[in-house]
Short mmCIF file of C-alpha atoms in Angstrom, two decimals:
data_model
loop_
_atom_site.label_atom_id
_atom_site.label_comp_id
_atom_site.label_asym_id
_atom_site.label_seq_id
_atom_site.Cartn_x
_atom_site.Cartn_y
_atom_site.Cartn_z
CA MET A 96 76.42 -20.21 27.65
CA ALA A 97 73.61 -17.88 28.68
CA LEU A 98 71.75 -15.82 26.11
CA ASN A 99 70.74 -13.24 28.73
CA THR A 100 73.07 -10.37 29.63
CA VAL A 101 72.10 -8.90 32.99
CA ALA A 102 73.39 -5.69 34.60
CA ALA A 103 72.13 -3.00 36.96
CA GLY A 104 68.53 -4.18 37.11
CA ARG A 105 68.06 -4.65 33.36
CA ALA A 106 68.66 -7.48 30.95
CA TRP A 107 69.26 -7.83 27.24
CA LEU A 108 67.66 -11.05 26.07
CA TYR A 109 68.83 -12.45 22.76
CA SER A 110 65.84 -12.88 20.44
CA HIS A 111 66.97 -14.01 16.98
CA ASN A 112 69.10 -13.18 13.99
CA ILE A 113 68.20 -12.32 10.41
CA GLY A 114 70.36 -12.74 7.36
CA ARG A 115 72.94 -14.54 5.29
CA GLY A 116 75.41 -13.40 2.66
CA GLY A 117 73.70 -12.52 -0.59
CA ALA A 118 73.90 -10.13 -3.53
CA ALA A 119 70.14 -9.55 -3.63
CA GLY A 120 66.86 -10.57 -2.07
CA MET A 121 67.03 -12.61 1.13
CA GLY A 122 70.65 -11.83 1.86
CA PHE A 123 72.82 -8.95 3.04
CA SER A 124 76.17 -7.69 1.79
CA ALA A 125 78.06 -6.04 4.67
CA PRO A 126 75.07 -4.39 6.39
CA ILE A 127 76.37 -1.06 7.65
CA GLY A 128 73.21 0.62 8.92
CA VAL A 129 69.67 -0.18 10.01
CA ALA A 130 66.61 2.00 10.56
CA PRO A 131 63.47 0.61 12.24
CA ALA A 132 60.07 1.76 10.96
CA LYS A 133 56.50 1.05 12.05
CA ASP A 134 54.98 -2.43 12.17
CA GLY A 135 58.29 -4.23 12.61
CA ILE A 136 59.75 -3.08 9.29
CA LEU A 137 63.52 -2.56 8.98
CA TYR A 138 65.52 -0.75 6.32
CA VAL A 139 69.04 -2.18 6.05
CA ALA A 140 71.88 -0.40 4.26
CA ASN A 141 74.22 -2.79 2.42
CA ARG A 142 77.69 -1.43 1.75
CA GLY A 143 79.08 -4.33 -0.24
CA SER A 144 82.82 -4.58 -0.83
CA ASP A 145 85.49 -3.83 -3.41
CA THR A 146 84.90 -7.18 -5.10
CA ASN A 147 81.12 -7.33 -4.56
CA PRO A 148 79.65 -3.83 -4.88
CA ASN A 149 76.15 -4.78 -3.73
CA GLN A 150 75.15 -1.28 -2.66
CA ARG A 151 71.43 -1.28 -1.88
CA ILE A 152 68.75 -0.82 0.75
CA SER A 153 66.89 -3.95 1.87
CA LYS A 154 63.36 -3.58 3.23
CA ILE A 155 62.47 -6.49 5.50
CA THR A 156 60.42 -7.31 8.58
CA MET A 157 61.77 -8.23 11.98
CA ASP A 158 60.32 -11.72 11.55
CA HIS A 159 62.48 -12.55 8.50
CA GLN A 160 60.18 -11.50 5.66
CA PHE A 161 61.85 -9.91 2.65
CA ILE A 162 59.72 -7.10 1.18
CA SER A 163 61.82 -5.30 -1.43
CA GLU A 164 65.13 -3.62 -2.19
CA PHE A 165 66.10 -0.40 -3.94
CA GLY A 166 69.15 1.56 -4.99
CA SER A 167 72.19 -0.03 -6.59
CA ALA A 168 75.91 0.34 -7.16
CA GLY A 169 76.63 2.82 -9.93
CA ALA A 170 78.54 1.93 -13.07
CA ALA A 171 81.30 4.11 -11.67
CA TYR A 172 81.98 1.80 -8.74
CA ALA A 173 85.33 1.16 -10.43
CA MET A 174 85.82 4.95 -10.47
CA THR A 175 86.03 5.15 -14.26
CA ASP A 176 82.82 6.88 -15.33
CA GLN A 177 82.17 10.17 -13.56
CA ALA A 178 78.79 10.71 -15.24
CA SER A 179 77.47 7.33 -14.16
CA MET A 180 78.87 7.83 -10.69
CA ALA A 181 76.58 10.83 -10.17
CA GLU A 182 73.45 9.09 -11.48
CA PRO A 183 70.58 9.52 -8.98
CA GLY A 184 69.68 6.39 -7.06
CA LYS A 185 73.18 4.93 -7.46
CA PHE A 186 75.75 4.51 -4.68
CA VAL A 187 79.50 4.18 -4.41
CA TRP A 188 80.09 3.94 -0.63
CA ILE A 189 76.94 3.83 1.50
CA THR A 190 77.59 4.95 5.06
CA GLY A 191 74.25 5.27 6.84
CA VAL A 192 70.46 5.21 6.71
CA ALA A 193 67.74 7.08 8.62
CA LEU A 194 64.00 7.72 8.35
CA ASP A 195 62.10 10.97 8.65
CA GLN A 196 58.67 11.15 10.29
CA ASP A 197 57.00 10.24 6.99
CA GLU A 198 59.27 7.19 6.76
CA ASN A 199 61.12 8.52 3.77
CA VAL A 200 64.52 6.83 3.59
CA TYR A 201 67.68 8.98 3.67
CA VAL A 202 70.99 7.33 2.69
CA THR A 203 74.46 8.87 2.96
CA ASP A 204 77.25 8.16 0.46
CA GLU A 205 80.70 9.20 1.62
CA TRP A 206 82.26 9.01 -1.86
CA LEU A 207 79.60 11.02 -3.65
CA ASN A 208 79.19 13.45 -0.71
CA ARG A 209 75.45 13.40 -0.96
CA VAL A 210 72.26 12.11 0.60
CA THR A 211 69.84 10.13 -1.54
CA VAL A 212 66.18 10.19 -0.51
CA PHE A 213 63.59 7.52 -1.32
CA ASP A 214 60.00 7.11 -0.21
CA LYS A 215 59.17 4.10 1.95
CA ASP A 216 58.45 2.01 -1.15
CA GLY A 217 61.85 2.74 -2.67
CA ASN A 218 60.87 5.37 -5.21
CA LEU A 219 63.59 7.95 -5.70
CA LEU A 220 62.54 11.40 -4.45
CA LYS A 221 65.67 13.58 -4.56
CA THR A 222 69.34 13.95 -3.73
CA LEU A 223 70.79 16.47 -1.28
CA GLY A 224 74.21 17.95 -0.65
CA GLU A 225 77.35 19.09 -2.38
CA ARG A 226 80.99 18.34 -1.75
CA GLY A 227 83.02 20.87 0.20
CA ASP A 228 84.38 21.99 3.54
CA GLY A 229 82.10 24.98 4.05
CA GLN A 230 78.89 25.42 5.98
CA GLY A 231 76.18 23.18 4.58
CA GLN A 232 78.61 21.24 2.40
CA LEU A 233 79.44 17.57 2.86
CA ASP A 234 82.91 16.12 3.38
CA GLY A 235 82.71 12.36 3.81
CA PRO A 236 79.16 12.15 5.24
CA SER A 237 78.67 9.10 7.44
CA GLY A 238 76.08 8.83 10.23
CA LEU A 239 72.75 10.63 10.03
CA ALA A 240 69.75 10.98 12.33
CA PHE A 241 66.52 12.94 12.66
CA ASP A 242 65.56 14.89 15.76
CA ALA A 243 62.06 15.32 17.19
CA ASP A 244 61.44 18.32 14.92
CA ASP A 245 62.26 16.21 11.85
CA ASN A 246 65.50 18.06 11.22
CA LEU A 247 68.35 16.05 9.75
CA TRP A 248 71.75 15.84 11.46
CA ILE A 249 74.69 14.57 9.40
CA VAL A 250 78.22 13.69 10.52
CA ASN A 251 81.04 14.88 8.26
CA SER A 252 83.71 12.29 8.85
CA LEU A 253 86.61 13.98 7.05
CA ASN A 254 86.44 17.43 8.61
CA GLY A 255 85.05 16.51 12.03
CA ARG A 256 81.79 18.43 11.70
CA VAL A 257 78.19 17.69 12.69
CA GLN A 258 75.65 19.67 10.66
CA LYS A 259 71.93 20.30 10.98
CA PHE A 260 69.59 20.61 7.98
CA THR A 261 65.90 20.68 7.29
CA LYS A 262 64.64 17.45 5.75
CA ASP A 263 64.81 19.27 2.41
CA GLY A 264 68.50 20.04 2.80
CA VAL A 265 68.46 23.66 4.00
CA TYR A 266 71.46 24.27 6.27
CA LEU A 267 70.52 25.29 9.83
CA GLY A 268 73.80 25.14 11.74
CA GLY A 269 76.42 22.83 13.11
CA PHE A 270 79.35 22.32 15.40
CA GLY A 271 82.65 20.49 15.74
CA SER A 272 86.21 20.68 14.49
CA LYS A 273 88.96 18.18 13.80
CA GLY A 274 91.20 17.25 16.73
CA ASN A 275 91.54 15.13 19.85
CA GLY A 276 90.68 17.62 22.58
CA PRO A 277 87.38 17.83 24.46
CA GLY A 278 84.59 18.48 21.98
CA GLU A 279 86.85 17.90 18.97
CA LEU A 280 86.30 15.00 16.57
CA ASP A 281 88.62 12.81 14.53
CA MET A 282 86.97 10.70 11.81
CA PRO A 283 83.54 10.66 13.51
CA TRP A 284 81.05 8.13 12.20
CA GLY A 285 77.75 7.23 13.89
CA ILE A 286 75.22 9.57 15.47
CA ALA A 287 72.18 9.21 17.72
CA ILE A 288 69.77 11.68 19.32
CA ASP A 289 68.11 11.02 22.67
CA GLN A 290 64.64 12.02 23.85
CA GLN A 291 65.99 15.30 25.27
CA GLY A 292 67.46 16.23 21.89
CA ASP A 293 71.07 15.73 22.94
CA ILE A 294 73.42 14.35 20.31
CA TYR A 295 75.81 11.41 20.61
CA VAL A 296 78.66 11.08 18.11
CA ALA A 297 80.94 8.06 17.70
CA ASP A 298 84.38 9.68 17.65
CA TRP A 299 86.13 6.88 15.75
CA ASN A 300 89.79 7.87 15.86
CA ASN A 301 89.58 9.24 19.40
CA HIS A 302 88.13 5.96 20.74
CA ARG A 303 85.16 7.58 22.45
CA VAL A 304 81.59 8.77 22.08
CA GLN A 305 80.89 12.40 22.86
CA LYS A 306 77.54 13.81 23.91
CA PHE A 307 76.61 17.36 22.84
CA SER A 308 73.70 19.69 23.37
CA PRO A 309 71.82 20.73 20.21
CA ALA A 310 73.86 23.95 20.33
CA GLY A 311 77.10 21.97 20.28
CA ALA A 312 78.13 22.24 23.94
CA LEU A 313 80.05 19.19 25.15
CA LEU A 314 78.09 17.43 27.91
CA LEU A 315 80.09 14.26 28.55
CA ALA A 316 82.33 11.65 26.95
CA VAL A 317 81.88 7.88 26.96
CA GLY A 318 84.77 5.45 26.64
CA HIS A 319 88.54 5.73 26.45
CA PRO A 320 91.37 4.01 24.55
CA ALA A 321 93.25 2.67 27.58
CA PRO A 322 92.65 -0.89 28.81
CA GLY A 323 90.01 -1.27 31.48
CA PRO A 324 86.24 -1.06 32.02
CA GLY A 325 84.46 0.98 29.40
CA ALA A 326 87.38 1.01 26.94
CA LEU A 327 86.66 1.47 23.23
CA LYS A 328 88.70 0.81 20.10
CA HIS A 329 87.50 2.72 17.03
CA PRO A 330 83.76 2.94 17.80
CA THR A 331 81.57 3.25 14.73
CA GLY A 332 77.92 3.34 15.73
CA VAL A 333 75.85 4.58 18.66
CA ALA A 334 72.23 4.32 19.80
CA VAL A 335 70.29 5.52 22.84
CA ASP A 336 67.16 3.93 24.31
CA GLY A 337 64.26 5.53 26.16
CA ASP A 338 65.92 4.94 29.53
CA GLY A 339 69.02 6.82 28.46
CA ASP A 340 71.23 3.73 28.19
CA VAL A 341 73.84 4.17 25.47
CA TYR A 342 74.91 1.43 23.04
CA VAL A 343 78.28 1.80 21.32
CA MET A 344 79.54 -0.36 18.49
CA ASP A 345 83.05 -1.12 19.69
CA TRP A 346 84.18 -2.04 16.20
CA MET A 347 87.74 -3.26 16.68
CA ASN A 348 86.88 -5.06 19.94
CA GLU A 349 83.94 -6.73 18.13
CA ARG A 350 81.33 -6.03 20.78
CA VAL A 351 78.56 -3.67 21.83
CA MET A 352 79.44 -1.66 24.92
CA ILE A 353 76.51 -0.51 27.06
CA TYR A 354 76.71 2.55 29.34
CA ASP A 355 74.16 4.30 31.50
CA ARG A 356 73.15 7.93 30.95
CA ASN A 357 76.04 9.09 33.16
CA ALA A 358 78.70 7.26 31.09
CA LYS A 359 79.11 4.45 33.61
CA PRO A 360 79.90 1.17 31.81
CA LEU A 361 77.23 -1.44 32.53
CA THR A 362 78.09 -4.47 30.43
CA TYR A 363 78.76 -5.57 26.86
CA LEU A 364 77.40 -7.94 24.23
CA ARG A 365 79.62 -10.27 22.21
CA GLY A 366 76.89 -11.87 20.09
CA ASP A 367 74.52 -14.73 20.82
CA ALA A 368 73.37 -16.12 17.48
CA VAL A 369 73.56 -19.81 18.37
CA GLU A 370 71.01 -20.71 15.69
CA VAL A 371 71.13 -20.46 11.92
CA SER A 372 68.64 -17.91 10.59
CA PRO A 373 65.80 -19.10 8.31
CA TRP A 374 67.57 -17.41 5.40
CA GLY A 375 70.82 -19.16 6.29
CA GLN A 376 69.03 -22.49 6.61
CA MET A 377 67.84 -22.10 3.02
CA SER A 378 71.48 -21.92 1.90
CA LEU A 379 72.43 -24.96 3.97
CA SER A 380 69.52 -27.00 2.66
CA ALA A 381 70.57 -26.25 -0.90
CA ASN A 382 74.25 -27.03 -0.37
CA PRO A 383 75.22 -30.39 1.24
CA ASP A 384 78.93 -29.50 1.01
CA MET A 385 78.34 -26.43 3.15
CA GLN A 386 76.70 -28.62 5.78
CA LYS A 387 79.67 -31.00 5.77
CA ARG A 388 82.13 -28.15 6.18
CA ARG A 389 80.19 -26.80 9.15
CA ARG A 390 80.40 -30.18 10.87
CA GLN A 391 84.19 -29.99 10.65
CA VAL A 392 84.38 -26.80 12.74
CA TYR A 393 85.05 -27.91 16.31
CA ASP A 394 83.96 -24.62 17.94
CA LEU A 395 81.15 -23.91 15.50
CA GLU A 396 78.68 -22.59 18.07
CA GLU A 397 81.13 -20.09 19.52
CA GLN A 398 82.18 -18.86 16.11
CA GLN A 399 78.60 -18.64 14.92
CA ARG A 400 77.31 -16.65 17.87
CA ALA A 401 79.97 -13.93 17.93
CA PHE A 402 79.87 -10.54 16.25
CA ARG A 403 82.37 -9.96 13.48
CA MET A 404 83.33 -6.30 12.98
CA PRO A 405 79.87 -4.90 13.83
CA VAL A 406 79.42 -1.36 12.51
CA ALA A 407 76.02 0.03 13.47
CA CYS A 408 73.02 -0.46 15.70
CA ALA A 409 69.59 1.01 16.30
CA PHE A 410 67.16 0.85 19.20
CA ASP A 411 63.52 0.34 18.25
CA GLN A 412 61.52 2.20 20.90
CA GLN A 413 58.25 0.59 19.75
CA THR A 414 59.38 -2.96 20.50
CA ASN A 415 62.13 -2.20 23.05
CA ARG A 416 64.63 -4.04 20.89
CA LEU A 417 68.28 -3.45 20.09
CA ILE A 418 69.18 -4.28 16.47
CA VAL A 419 72.87 -4.85 15.75
CA CYS A 420 74.42 -4.84 12.27
CA ASP A 421 76.76 -7.83 12.48
CA THR A 422 78.48 -6.52 9.41
CA GLN A 423 81.06 -9.10 8.40
CA ARG A 424 78.67 -11.96 9.14
CA ASN A 425 76.00 -10.43 6.88
CA ARG A 426 73.22 -10.52 9.45
CA LEU A 427 71.36 -8.63 12.16
CA GLN A 428 71.34 -9.80 15.77
CA ILE A 429 68.32 -8.68 17.78
CA TYR A 430 67.97 -8.31 21.56
CA GLU A 431 64.96 -7.47 23.72
CA LYS A 432 65.56 -5.17 26.68
CA ASP A 433 63.86 -6.09 29.97
CA THR A 434 63.97 -3.42 32.67
CA ASN A 435 62.18 -5.66 35.21
CA TYR A 436 64.27 -8.77 34.79
CA GLN A 437 64.33 -11.24 37.69
CA ASP A 438 66.70 -14.18 37.91
CA PRO A 439 64.97 -17.56 37.81
CA GLN A 440 64.42 -19.45 41.05
CA TYR A 441 66.82 -22.33 41.44
CA ASN A 442 65.01 -24.13 44.28
CA LEU A 443 62.02 -25.32 42.25
#
């Protein structure tokens, strides 16, 4: 099967995948967010699970190099020690990661209702936010993104609000309310901001992505719950590239839907990781039984290539690459966008 997905004069060319399951180091534990930095560096937010609370941020390069990790699951992951739960630098339920213009790392925690801020080397700088339903308070914070003025936008999943702050946490405004009508939000999750400053929000329980002006005016909606082209089922993440193409993590359909700037569905990605990553190959080389088990899977290539419950994505404008958090497979899948793609000649 082809590793190129072509539509409307552009192509998404599968490049490679990074990752394997792991509690630390060269491994991910349910990667739920990714933020690209300069020089091919990626910050990956690991959410972990109920049985493996490996809450941390992995700092890696796009060519498989592990650099460092920081943050950890608090002693209160079992919800027994309230003092430990609030300890700075600890997480209970990571929901997103974003970088400011200085490449400081901002991480949301929906259980603690706060944002933890590290410098690019993982040193703890501060925490922001307080729990509540009022202006400037956080109620299940999930997606976060910075605009061109380095202001921080945070999605409040539980009360359907999108709020704007300075990078130091000063409340500047917001919009949104809970519901299923135009402009209303029900359990929103991911957020992205395009080059014009318009805001895209993954409206999880309404099976759509809504686009707003910075003032909160509804501009358009992407997706719908009914069967057919462009349908979505509980979208979680969203990204926008420099051409205005919109990438939506269609979580329950286990794919990435791609729309143009006018909400026209273009195509979708199902996953193309036909190879084992270098990190994964290390595990196979160390475990002969794992190799034998893989040989017993009759449709191994198809299972290996596909996304499994992907949650988030990011578009790296510097390299023109789409980075997909293939969450349940503990890896990233990376695609290069080609806006001048030409089909190969078949008469050579």
